[in-house]
């Protein structure tokens, strides 16, 4: 593997050819190494059915490669051209209200449409046939941002047909499906798989088992759609295959897609995401208006590093991943779009590298003065003058140029699980019970304590690398994980709602959490409106969700009125398993995770508001998300400041918690 | 009539037959007497077209009856099976946006579809043929929760056709319809009844007369749908016929449906309703989070007791009614679903009995671990362990076992009228003018004063039983009621918006309120945003709605600036009629109702916050909805406490207002 | 031209003929002069296809004319009758979700439907043939409230076809269209005009250039629809042709429609508009609950006076305009509908006359007791008793009877531009960036300083009449205006977002604002959430929108941190051009406009809260929108008070700023 690199997304088709050489010269001058192109070019590569035009793309690749830049080439399947849609008008998705999601922007296809899948194989084959062995192309991106704009699900006839076949494969008989879903409940039984409908437009909520099955199916369709492309590509290229995932996208299981790819990547828009995808207090949003939430990016870095380890059986600490699109300035799509604080475009990249990113590509080179994203900043302004992001990108490029990618193994593992996201979306039981938000509550607590995390899938069978394992809201605990918990020699903190559902979205017997060695039963659950937080005796409160716990295990957290809130027991492996029967507010989460971490022998810190830290094999990186300067053990950090402190024996300060390898 | 009884809803089809005997043994052990079954079993009783399977149901009834339990059997028409819907796909309702409300949950039918009506007659005939004379079946429930999930209206072609026929019957000629609706207004005139559209998808609001007619029609369709079942049943059984109404459901006129049934019943979910169906201040919702609103249940008890008197011309005090489904723990369908305060499952039942309920059935026996309601508590947990509700149900069962049902006649009558609900929904004129909320404002005031109420229909022709009659927001005052007001010898408090519309949703001449003997005219109305309450000279304020009153009647309430707010006059019968020209806030409502009650010779009380009281022929029942203990004349009430104080001469305390018979 | 007149809207078809004479007598008695009739009568004039019935209308006109009233006759094309819609069911518009906007209210037609256009020409021809030369008809109104109820756009097949033809005319080749819109962006390129879709139901936002083109097209369709009527009418009548525009309606370019009409008019509902169309603070809405916003009406008066100048090349100060519908009491359509403060019905009319109105017609004569608007007040109550508005209307009629219409030329010009409204609606970039709201911010500031404004179109080529010109948010600065700015000898205040887009909705090069002689570039823009206002060093703040300015021009406003917020330079004409890089809050707007006005040599005032003033050639009119009395230089104004102070040398007070002609 080569060293860390910085890059950019480029759209040669948007500019006159005469502009390319100067663009490319400036990219190289800024120290950029990777350039992604091509992911939306179908109408230019095949302007009419079967009439290919590769000349301009040949020339663009040539200009880039001549300047020493490595090309990442996208397959253009996220934007089928008009002539293709007109040939098969039923290829578009239908939304939940039954309306077509039509041509005119992007992602206007249904993952289940066989005709469109054939067209995708054809165009990818044509592209791969031409460029697969071209050494100038060092990686391929499949499609673009699967699931974005709520496109993982479709209620089209094609989806219905594919879902019926999926059900036939999964359940084998209509009776088995009826039993699995509990269709007897409201006479919802089917006599044949072709009676299975999609779970939309029902009078009141559809059977949650039906919905969960449909979500599983929809996820599988994304994975198989991607696989059809990787199968075509693998035969024609040895370059890395990548997809660029989105932030806060839970429409499909990313590990399933990742299993067919060499590298994971994601598109990181910290300020946009803070504005439109995080359910956090207004005051928090005000504080981080121009910086983004301090933990949102890190969480996704750790998640996609794990996704990047899916293909080759690597450790989640060691997965291969990139940022394919990094916000460089104001974006165009959030409700409000403030400009980043000076320095943030650099900070965000350094945070990514600290979490192990191989490459960080800024989106995009020059701001397009036309079409949907014309208000999205680039590294250049529309008039080709450097935008603020360019200097920051160049600065990072210089700083990381000679460094090997990598990050330190996590001290804490957080189990993240897409089916759990679907389960709680299907039946939240409380209007604000949101799985990713719950996971971020625990993630944030550990980060505020200065701990390094790995995000791991629910299928993990060995927890021994992590002194502390967090398992919030895991709907179903698979057998392998169950065994790993029992065998674990350190700390496990699970709940709320752990193991609360079978894989078919039913309440299991024995009742939850049914965790190994823990005599604890959830006798009753309740969801709470915002005004009804329940204070914990030890500080903080349960919010949104509370479970009544029974059993003989040790009570380690109690409500102020004495009722148990968490119970714990020794594991077979000699560790300790704690089950928390509620959603902790930030104060409770910090207190409880601190206690667990300390019990696990981890050194914790009290980081100032907005400061975060992450270790790599060679450095401890300090990041300041605050808009004011902050003091850290490594020195004073200006707003958006980054200190990369080498990890050496002599560099350790006495006052500082020891960095445990 | 037998004594008060407690029961439960049971779904034998959800459980292996081997479980039934133990379930039934425990029901009997808990003192339960009635068990409702069967209302969703169509796919099990007729798994394929024309192929009936009654064996399992025979056995289930047998097991129940062998334990001495009385069976209430439901007709399964709320959940037509898939094969039936596939045979007549146009049987589903269309929503206002024209989208089908499809198979996959329940109530997926249009009340106007003739083909589906025929299927319903057929299945009811088959069921009644088998079980109609079976003495183990002591009552029949038709369908389930008419109108629930907004199903009283449908915009399907079947509905349109039926509406056109309904219009032809009502108006006789297109010209008469045009005149009745004022269709000249925007050239909306029709030349033939087949030109009459449904009032949806119009560019701006449709003609309110058109909407009101459509609401009347929709209500009539519910009643005639139900009547088709009762006609089939009456021929084949002598058991009581019942329907289980919902809370806060105004989609159809319940007295019309009740006229064909022996007993009214309703499904009472106090905590769920507080959360999702009451427009009350957040602080009030916080105080009663785990108890439900202190007046919501009582109002519906009094309402459905009146509905239960419709068939046999009984007094509204004396109607036959049950709770068919009583919340026993957290439900699954509100935005947030907290657990009841310990004791509430008992308190709710006692309140129902105090209001005259014959039976209270808890919903449901065992929490289903599958399908839509898996998070809805039962008397048993999914693992068959007793949930908190079971002990409370058993306690109530013991307490009421030997008591005859009944309640004391109301001291105060509140006129409630479904067409008024439709009228103000159609044209609220102020965004927050909601009829049931207005009625609850007056109901609550009287309840807080310790008064017993009857809810009576607008067609009431004799008001003499009630010293005080409240008539809020009655859109049209029928002639019979008009005569009764004139003849009344005690107090009547009417308004706002009384008599403000003709039955065809026009403004009548002379202008409202045009009440007998009252020289008072509403010269102008205005609706007010929340910040614009208008203080009354006597205390409290008008809120949401204010009318300018003119005329020679006595001014008995005035705004602070002196303009009249209420006017009054002597009735022919020697009573006094007061018209209130606005929506009183809680303080004003309490003050005004107190004055009227005292003037009517009623003894009022100052009940502590959360305490309510109701008399039966034998007891005064005290209920504490507060989460803290409260002192009452009958003693100290713990949270959720109930005191049933025998009514005897000696039991009367000197300090207490006299209980007038 | 005759003198100012007051009138009323009347619906003879709503009342028995026997009522007409008394109605008309009372109109005349009240001093009313103009009566509008006929705009919704299609079903009465043509009750069946081709069967006309004019008799009743002949008689109605006769009764009105006999009393000396002038008749304004409407064409009935806003309400096609049922039989017509049934003949061409595809004539209705489709909404953005693809749903038909059906018969049952009004405006149920698509402007692009050729069949309906032919029907409109036919009915207008029939009406004009009968009444065109009738001297009793002194004016004609075309259709009614174009665009109201969001009807300017339609997504029907007819609209799609017409849009494709419009595109073919505008762009000439598909390639030109692709280039103009930047369709290469997401492979959105078309190969033929029949591939052009309407920009609805896309997966994510459609191309903003596509949307803007569609909005231009939709506006053109309104204008050509109207023109088809005026072409028919011009051949058959010499009476004035008028349309009644709505308030806050930006669905089409009113100057384009105005070019075919003799007089502009609008329908003024101050209280309704305050409630449902103004994004202003709750406290402001509370203060003006019964009066309406003090500037909303004046802005529209000035706007439509300008629109009324479009046909004959008059000055915007001198356009011909009316109020066709004036709110006389509570309306029926806002979320809340309070009654006006006594005196407001008079004040509103005086304000209109002060701004140059020729006529003010109240809507409507008698409150209709039926159909959609039955809760809309009239000058009479439904029972024919005078409502409060009648006496006020009569008072105004008396006050203005002998006066010539006219207003003083504006001291300040505000450039208003419909395509800018479309551009910022298409891509606001900040959720609350609303063009008309931005314009009102500047308009209000000038009004609060006692200044008289003209509203002028962006095509204005000579700014010399106005010492101060305000140009907020003008998306594209046309060449003529650009020249006029350069040549201007006084003050111009432009921005934010001036010249930020090309006419094809792209970012222009050189970057904005690119104003003549001003070395200032917008380097970056950002939109801000409510909590993130940026204080200005001189007082007040930027809110919602902030631009980073670069260049050598003078910095005349700075943020508190020193960054430039406004820059200025001398114009060629010797004036001074200032560019403001943000949305000023009210305090900043008042301060900045005051400075500019003073620098322009205009005398400003400090008007008390709620007081406004406007000059005519003969008077200075003082208006009190406050609910309390206010002192003015002309004396004490009661709530809703009006003082009409003659402008004479002797009347000038020394303490008062001089009225500059
Ligand atoms: Zn992207
Ligand atoms: Zn129910
Ligand atoms: Zn109007």
PDB file of N, CA and C in Angstrom, chain B residues 63-124:
ATOM      1  N   UNK B  63     -64.113 -25.070  25.171  1.00  0.00           N
ATOM      2  CA  UNK B  63     -63.187 -24.921  26.295  1.00  0.00           C
ATOM      3  C   UNK B  63     -63.605 -23.748  27.179  1.00  0.00           C
ATOM      4  N   UNK B  64     -63.996 -22.656  26.558  1.00  0.00           N
ATOM      5  CA  UNK B  64     -64.406 -21.472  27.322  1.00  0.00           C
ATOM      6  C   UNK B  64     -65.667 -21.757  28.129  1.00  0.00           C
ATOM      7  N   UNK B  65     -66.647 -22.308  27.441  1.00  0.00           N
ATOM      8  CA  UNK B  65     -67.926 -22.527  28.106  1.00  0.00           C
ATOM      9  C   UNK B  65     -67.788 -23.562  29.225  1.00  0.00           C
ATOM     10  N   UNK B  66     -66.933 -24.544  28.997  1.00  0.00           N
ATOM     11  CA  UNK B  66     -66.748 -25.567  30.037  1.00  0.00           C
ATOM     12  C   UNK B  66     -66.239 -24.967  31.339  1.00  0.00           C
ATOM     13  N   UNK B  67     -65.530 -23.862  31.222  1.00  0.00           N
ATOM     14  CA  UNK B  67     -65.025 -23.200  32.427  1.00  0.00           C
ATOM     15  C   UNK B  67     -66.034 -22.199  32.967  1.00  0.00           C
ATOM     16  N   UNK B  68     -67.213 -22.158  32.394  1.00  0.00           N
ATOM     17  CA  UNK B  68     -68.247 -21.267  32.894  1.00  0.00           C
ATOM     18  C   UNK B  68     -68.168 -19.863  32.335  1.00  0.00           C
ATOM     19  N   UNK B  69     -67.364 -19.687  31.320  1.00  0.00           N
ATOM     20  CA  UNK B  69     -67.216 -18.341  30.753  1.00  0.00           C
ATOM     21  C   UNK B  69     -68.272 -18.104  29.679  1.00  0.00           C
ATOM     22  N   UNK B  70     -68.761 -16.874  29.619  1.00  0.00           N
ATOM     23  CA  UNK B  70     -69.733 -16.496  28.598  1.00  0.00           C
ATOM     24  C   UNK B  70     -68.989 -15.978  27.381  1.00  0.00           C
ATOM     25  N   UNK B  71     -69.384 -16.461  26.213  1.00  0.00           N
ATOM     26  CA  UNK B  71     -68.675 -16.090  24.995  1.00  0.00           C
ATOM     27  C   UNK B  71     -69.393 -14.956  24.271  1.00  0.00           C
ATOM     28  N   UNK B  72     -68.623 -13.950  23.889  1.00  0.00           N
ATOM     29  CA  UNK B  72     -69.091 -12.894  22.995  1.00  0.00           C
ATOM     30  C   UNK B  72     -68.420 -13.167  21.662  1.00  0.00           C
ATOM     31  N   UNK B  73     -69.201 -13.365  20.621  1.00  0.00           N
ATOM     32  CA  UNK B  73     -68.632 -13.774  19.343  1.00  0.00           C
ATOM     33  C   UNK B  73     -68.700 -12.630  18.341  1.00  0.00           C
ATOM     34  N   UNK B  74     -67.568 -12.347  17.721  1.00  0.00           N
ATOM     35  CA  UNK B  74     -67.515 -11.261  16.741  1.00  0.00           C
ATOM     36  C   UNK B  74     -67.736 -11.753  15.328  1.00  0.00           C
ATOM     37  N   UNK B  75     -68.367 -10.916  14.509  1.00  0.00           N
ATOM     38  CA  UNK B  75     -68.387 -11.203  13.071  1.00  0.00           C
ATOM     39  C   UNK B  75     -67.073 -10.660  12.503  1.00  0.00           C
ATOM     40  N   UNK B  76     -66.482 -11.388  11.555  1.00  0.00           N
ATOM     41  CA  UNK B  76     -65.094 -11.090  11.173  1.00  0.00           C
ATOM     42  C   UNK B  76     -64.976 -10.107  10.029  1.00  0.00           C
ATOM     43  N   UNK B  77     -65.964  -9.259   9.836  1.00  0.00           N
ATOM     44  CA  UNK B  77     -66.023  -8.467   8.605  1.00  0.00           C
ATOM     45  C   UNK B  77     -65.070  -7.277   8.571  1.00  0.00           C
ATOM     46  N   UNK B  78     -64.369  -7.029   9.657  1.00  0.00           N
ATOM     47  CA  UNK B  78     -63.371  -5.951   9.623  1.00  0.00           C
ATOM     48  C   UNK B  78     -62.081  -6.394   8.948  1.00  0.00           C
ATOM     49  N   UNK B  79     -61.946  -7.703   8.723  1.00  0.00           N
ATOM     50  CA  UNK B  79     -60.704  -8.207   8.113  1.00  0.00           C
ATOM     51  C   UNK B  79     -60.998  -9.229   7.018  1.00  0.00           C
ATOM     52  N   UNK B  80     -61.533  -8.758   5.891  1.00  0.00           N
ATOM     53  CA  UNK B  80     -61.723  -9.674   4.759  1.00  0.00           C
ATOM     54  C   UNK B  80     -60.386 -10.276   4.320  1.00  0.00           C
ATOM     55  N   UNK B  81     -60.391 -11.581   4.032  1.00  0.00           N
ATOM     56  CA  UNK B  81     -59.116 -12.222   3.685  1.00  0.00           C
ATOM     57  C   UNK B  81     -58.648 -11.856   2.273  1.00  0.00           C
ATOM     58  N   UNK B  82     -57.416 -12.204   2.020  1.00  0.00           N
ATOM     59  CA  UNK B  82     -56.789 -11.825   0.749  1.00  0.00           C
ATOM     60  C   UNK B  82     -57.560 -12.356  -0.447  1.00  0.00           C
ATOM     61  N   UNK B  83     -57.985 -13.593  -0.388  1.00  0.00           N
ATOM     62  CA  UNK B  83     -58.660 -14.157  -1.566  1.00  0.00           C
ATOM     63  C   UNK B  83     -59.929 -13.370  -1.893  1.00  0.00           C
ATOM     64  N   UNK B  84     -60.569 -12.840  -0.870  1.00  0.00           N
ATOM     65  CA  UNK B  84     -61.790 -12.082  -1.118  1.00  0.00           C
ATOM     66  C   UNK B  84     -61.457 -10.743  -1.773  1.00  0.00           C
ATOM     67  N   UNK B  85     -60.449 -10.089  -1.250  1.00  0.00           N
ATOM     68  CA  UNK B  85     -60.059  -8.796  -1.829  1.00  0.00           C
ATOM     69  C   UNK B  85     -59.591  -8.981  -3.269  1.00  0.00           C
ATOM     70  N   UNK B  86     -58.918 -10.075  -3.529  1.00  0.00           N
ATOM     71  CA  UNK B  86     -58.460 -10.309  -4.903  1.00  0.00           C
ATOM     72  C   UNK B  86     -59.621 -10.579  -5.853  1.00  0.00           C
ATOM     73  N   UNK B  87     -60.710 -11.125  -5.324  1.00  0.00           N
ATOM     74  CA  UNK B  87     -61.871 -11.356  -6.177  1.00  0.00           C
ATOM     75  C   UNK B  87     -62.593 -10.069  -6.540  1.00  0.00           C
ATOM     76  N   UNK B  88     -62.521  -9.082  -5.660  1.00  0.00           N
ATOM     77  CA  UNK B  88     -63.169  -7.800  -5.938  1.00  0.00           C
ATOM     78  C   UNK B  88     -62.250  -6.679  -5.479  1.00  0.00           C
ATOM     79  N   UNK B  89     -61.212  -6.443  -6.283  1.00  0.00           N
ATOM     80  CA  UNK B  89     -60.187  -5.460  -5.863  1.00  0.00           C
ATOM     81  C   UNK B  89     -60.760  -4.060  -5.649  1.00  0.00           C
ATOM     82  N   UNK B  90     -61.894  -3.773  -6.274  1.00  0.00           N
ATOM     83  CA  UNK B  90     -62.448  -2.423  -6.098  1.00  0.00           C
ATOM     84  C   UNK B  90     -63.259  -2.311  -4.809  1.00  0.00           C
ATOM     85  N   UNK B  91     -63.202  -3.306  -3.953  1.00  0.00           N
ATOM     86  CA  UNK B  91     -63.929  -3.217  -2.673  1.00  0.00           C
ATOM     87  C   UNK B  91     -63.209  -2.348  -1.648  1.00  0.00           C
ATOM     88  N   UNK B  92     -61.953  -2.024  -1.894  1.00  0.00           N
ATOM     89  CA  UNK B  92     -61.243  -1.216  -0.902  1.00  0.00           C
ATOM     90  C   UNK B  92     -61.675   0.242  -1.021  1.00  0.00           C
ATOM     91  N   UNK B  93     -61.531   0.949   0.075  1.00  0.00           N
ATOM     92  CA  UNK B  93     -61.818   2.379   0.074  1.00  0.00           C
ATOM     93  C   UNK B  93     -60.717   3.114  -0.683  1.00  0.00           C
ATOM     94  N   UNK B  94     -61.034   4.292  -1.185  1.00  0.00           N
ATOM     95  CA  UNK B  94     -60.016   5.219  -1.664  1.00  0.00           C
ATOM     96  C   UNK B  94     -59.934   6.369  -0.673  1.00  0.00           C
ATOM     97  N   UNK B  95     -58.733   6.830  -0.411  1.00  0.00           N
ATOM     98  CA  UNK B  95     -58.609   7.981   0.487  1.00  0.00           C
ATOM     99  C   UNK B  95     -58.880   9.280  -0.275  1.00  0.00           C
ATOM    100  N   UNK B  96     -58.832  10.381   0.441  1.00  0.00           N
ATOM    101  CA  UNK B  96     -59.180  11.663  -0.169  1.00  0.00           C
ATOM    102  C   UNK B  96     -58.265  12.059  -1.312  1.00  0.00           C
ATOM    103  N   UNK B  97     -57.056  11.501  -1.330  1.00  0.00           N
ATOM    104  CA  UNK B  97     -56.131  11.783  -2.415  1.00  0.00           C
ATOM    105  C   UNK B  97     -56.315  10.806  -3.566  1.00  0.00           C
ATOM    106  N   UNK B  98     -57.315   9.909  -3.449  1.00  0.00           N
ATOM    107  CA  UNK B  98     -57.593   8.980  -4.531  1.00  0.00           C
ATOM    108  C   UNK B  98     -56.771   7.702  -4.491  1.00  0.00           C
ATOM    109  N   UNK B  99     -56.055   7.470  -3.402  1.00  0.00           N
ATOM    110  CA  UNK B  99     -55.215   6.266  -3.313  1.00  0.00           C
ATOM    111  C   UNK B  99     -55.973   5.120  -2.671  1.00  0.00           C
ATOM    112  N   UNK B 100     -55.780   3.905  -3.172  1.00  0.00           N
ATOM    113  CA  UNK B 100     -56.452   2.756  -2.558  1.00  0.00           C
ATOM    114  C   UNK B 100     -55.920   2.509  -1.156  1.00  0.00           C
ATOM    115  N   UNK B 101     -56.807   2.117  -0.265  1.00  0.00           N
ATOM    116  CA  UNK B 101     -56.410   1.740   1.099  1.00  0.00           C
ATOM    117  C   UNK B 101     -56.409   0.212   1.121  1.00  0.00           C
ATOM    118  N   UNK B 102     -55.241  -0.345   0.947  1.00  0.00           N
ATOM    119  CA  UNK B 102     -55.125  -1.726   0.504  1.00  0.00           C
ATOM    120  C   UNK B 102     -55.124  -2.772   1.609  1.00  0.00           C
ATOM    121  N   UNK B 103     -55.201  -4.010   1.167  1.00  0.00           N
ATOM    122  CA  UNK B 103     -55.049  -5.169   2.034  1.00  0.00           C
ATOM    123  C   UNK B 103     -53.696  -5.113   2.750  1.00  0.00           C
ATOM    124  N   UNK B 104     -53.660  -5.648   3.956  1.00  0.00           N
ATOM    125  CA  UNK B 104     -52.386  -5.757   4.667  1.00  0.00           C
ATOM    126  C   UNK B 104     -52.487  -5.346   6.126  1.00  0.00           C
ATOM    127  N   UNK B 105     -53.661  -4.828   6.520  1.00  0.00           N
ATOM    128  CA  UNK B 105     -53.848  -4.570   7.950  1.00  0.00           C
ATOM    129  C   UNK B 105     -55.325  -4.914   8.259  1.00  0.00           C
ATOM    130  N   UNK B 106     -56.167  -3.913   8.460  1.00  0.00           N
ATOM    131  CA  UNK B 106     -57.576  -4.206   8.695  1.00  0.00           C
ATOM    132  C   UNK B 106     -58.453  -3.040   8.225  1.00  0.00           C
ATOM    133  N   UNK B 107     -59.747  -3.285   8.215  1.00  0.00           N
ATOM    134  CA  UNK B 107     -60.727  -2.272   7.788  1.00  0.00           C
ATOM    135  C   UNK B 107     -60.514  -1.835   6.335  1.00  0.00           C
ATOM    136  N   UNK B 108     -60.001  -2.740   5.513  1.00  0.00           N
ATOM    137  CA  UNK B 108     -59.714  -2.411   4.114  1.00  0.00           C
ATOM    138  C   UNK B 108     -60.946  -2.671   3.255  1.00  0.00           C
ATOM    139  N   UNK B 109     -62.019  -1.971   3.569  1.00  0.00           N
ATOM    140  CA  UNK B 109     -63.206  -2.111   2.719  1.00  0.00           C
ATOM    141  C   UNK B 109     -63.947  -0.795   2.666  1.00  0.00           C
ATOM    142  N   UNK B 110     -64.701  -0.637   1.590  1.00  0.00           N
ATOM    143  CA  UNK B 110     -65.548   0.539   1.420  1.00  0.00           C
ATOM    144  C   UNK B 110     -66.964   0.149   1.838  1.00  0.00           C
ATOM    145  N   UNK B 111     -67.546   0.936   2.717  1.00  0.00           N
ATOM    146  CA  UNK B 111     -68.891   0.634   3.211  1.00  0.00           C
ATOM    147  C   UNK B 111     -69.932   0.588   2.084  1.00  0.00           C
ATOM    148  N   UNK B 112     -69.623   1.189   0.959  1.00  0.00           N
ATOM    149  CA  UNK B 112     -70.623   1.285  -0.118  1.00  0.00           C
ATOM    150  C   UNK B 112     -70.491   0.189  -1.161  1.00  0.00           C
ATOM    151  N   UNK B 113     -69.559  -0.722  -1.007  1.00  0.00           N
ATOM    152  CA  UNK B 113     -69.341  -1.714  -2.058  1.00  0.00           C
ATOM    153  C   UNK B 113     -70.368  -2.838  -1.927  1.00  0.00           C
ATOM    154  N   UNK B 114     -71.254  -2.938  -2.901  1.00  0.00           N
ATOM    155  CA  UNK B 114     -72.344  -3.908  -2.812  1.00  0.00           C
ATOM    156  C   UNK B 114     -71.830  -5.340  -2.779  1.00  0.00           C
ATOM    157  N   UNK B 115     -70.790  -5.597  -3.545  1.00  0.00           N
ATOM    158  CA  UNK B 115     -70.240  -6.954  -3.564  1.00  0.00           C
ATOM    159  C   UNK B 115     -69.704  -7.346  -2.201  1.00  0.00           C
ATOM    160  N   UNK B 116     -69.031  -6.421  -1.557  1.00  0.00           N
ATOM    161  CA  UNK B 116     -68.512  -6.756  -0.233  1.00  0.00           C
ATOM    162  C   UNK B 116     -69.641  -6.894   0.780  1.00  0.00           C
ATOM    163  N   UNK B 117     -70.647  -6.075   0.656  1.00  0.00           N
ATOM    164  CA  UNK B 117     -71.794  -6.219   1.566  1.00  0.00           C
ATOM    165  C   UNK B 117     -72.409  -7.619   1.432  1.00  0.00           C
ATOM    166  N   UNK B 118     -72.509  -8.101   0.209  1.00  0.00           N
ATOM    167  CA  UNK B 118     -73.074  -9.434   0.005  1.00  0.00           C
ATOM    168  C   UNK B 118     -72.184 -10.488   0.675  1.00  0.00           C
ATOM    169  N   UNK B 119     -70.904 -10.343   0.549  1.00  0.00           N
ATOM    170  CA  UNK B 119     -69.986 -11.281   1.189  1.00  0.00           C
ATOM    171  C   UNK B 119     -70.135 -11.235   2.712  1.00  0.00           C
ATOM    172  N   UNK B 120     -70.359 -10.052   3.231  1.00  0.00           N
ATOM    173  CA  UNK B 120     -70.527  -9.919   4.687  1.00  0.00           C
ATOM    174  C   UNK B 120     -71.814 -10.622   5.142  1.00  0.00           C
ATOM    175  N   UNK B 121     -72.880 -10.401   4.388  1.00  0.00           N
ATOM    176  CA  UNK B 121     -74.114 -11.101   4.759  1.00  0.00           C
ATOM    177  C   UNK B 121     -73.891 -12.613   4.736  1.00  0.00           C
ATOM    178  N   UNK B 122     -73.167 -13.072   3.740  1.00  0.00           N
ATOM    179  CA  UNK B 122     -72.932 -14.503   3.603  1.00  0.00           C
ATOM    180  C   UNK B 122     -72.138 -15.057   4.791  1.00  0.00           C
ATOM    181  N   UNK B 123     -71.048 -14.400   5.181  1.00  0.00           N
ATOM    182  CA  UNK B 123     -70.231 -14.965   6.266  1.00  0.00           C
ATOM    183  C   UNK B 123     -70.975 -14.854   7.603  1.00  0.00           C
ATOM    184  N   UNK B 124     -71.722 -13.746   7.778  1.00  0.00           N
ATOM    185  CA  UNK B 124     -72.467 -13.600   9.035  1.00  0.00           C
ATOM    186  C   UNK B 124     -73.568 -14.656   9.103  1.00  0.00           C
TER     187      UNK B 124
END
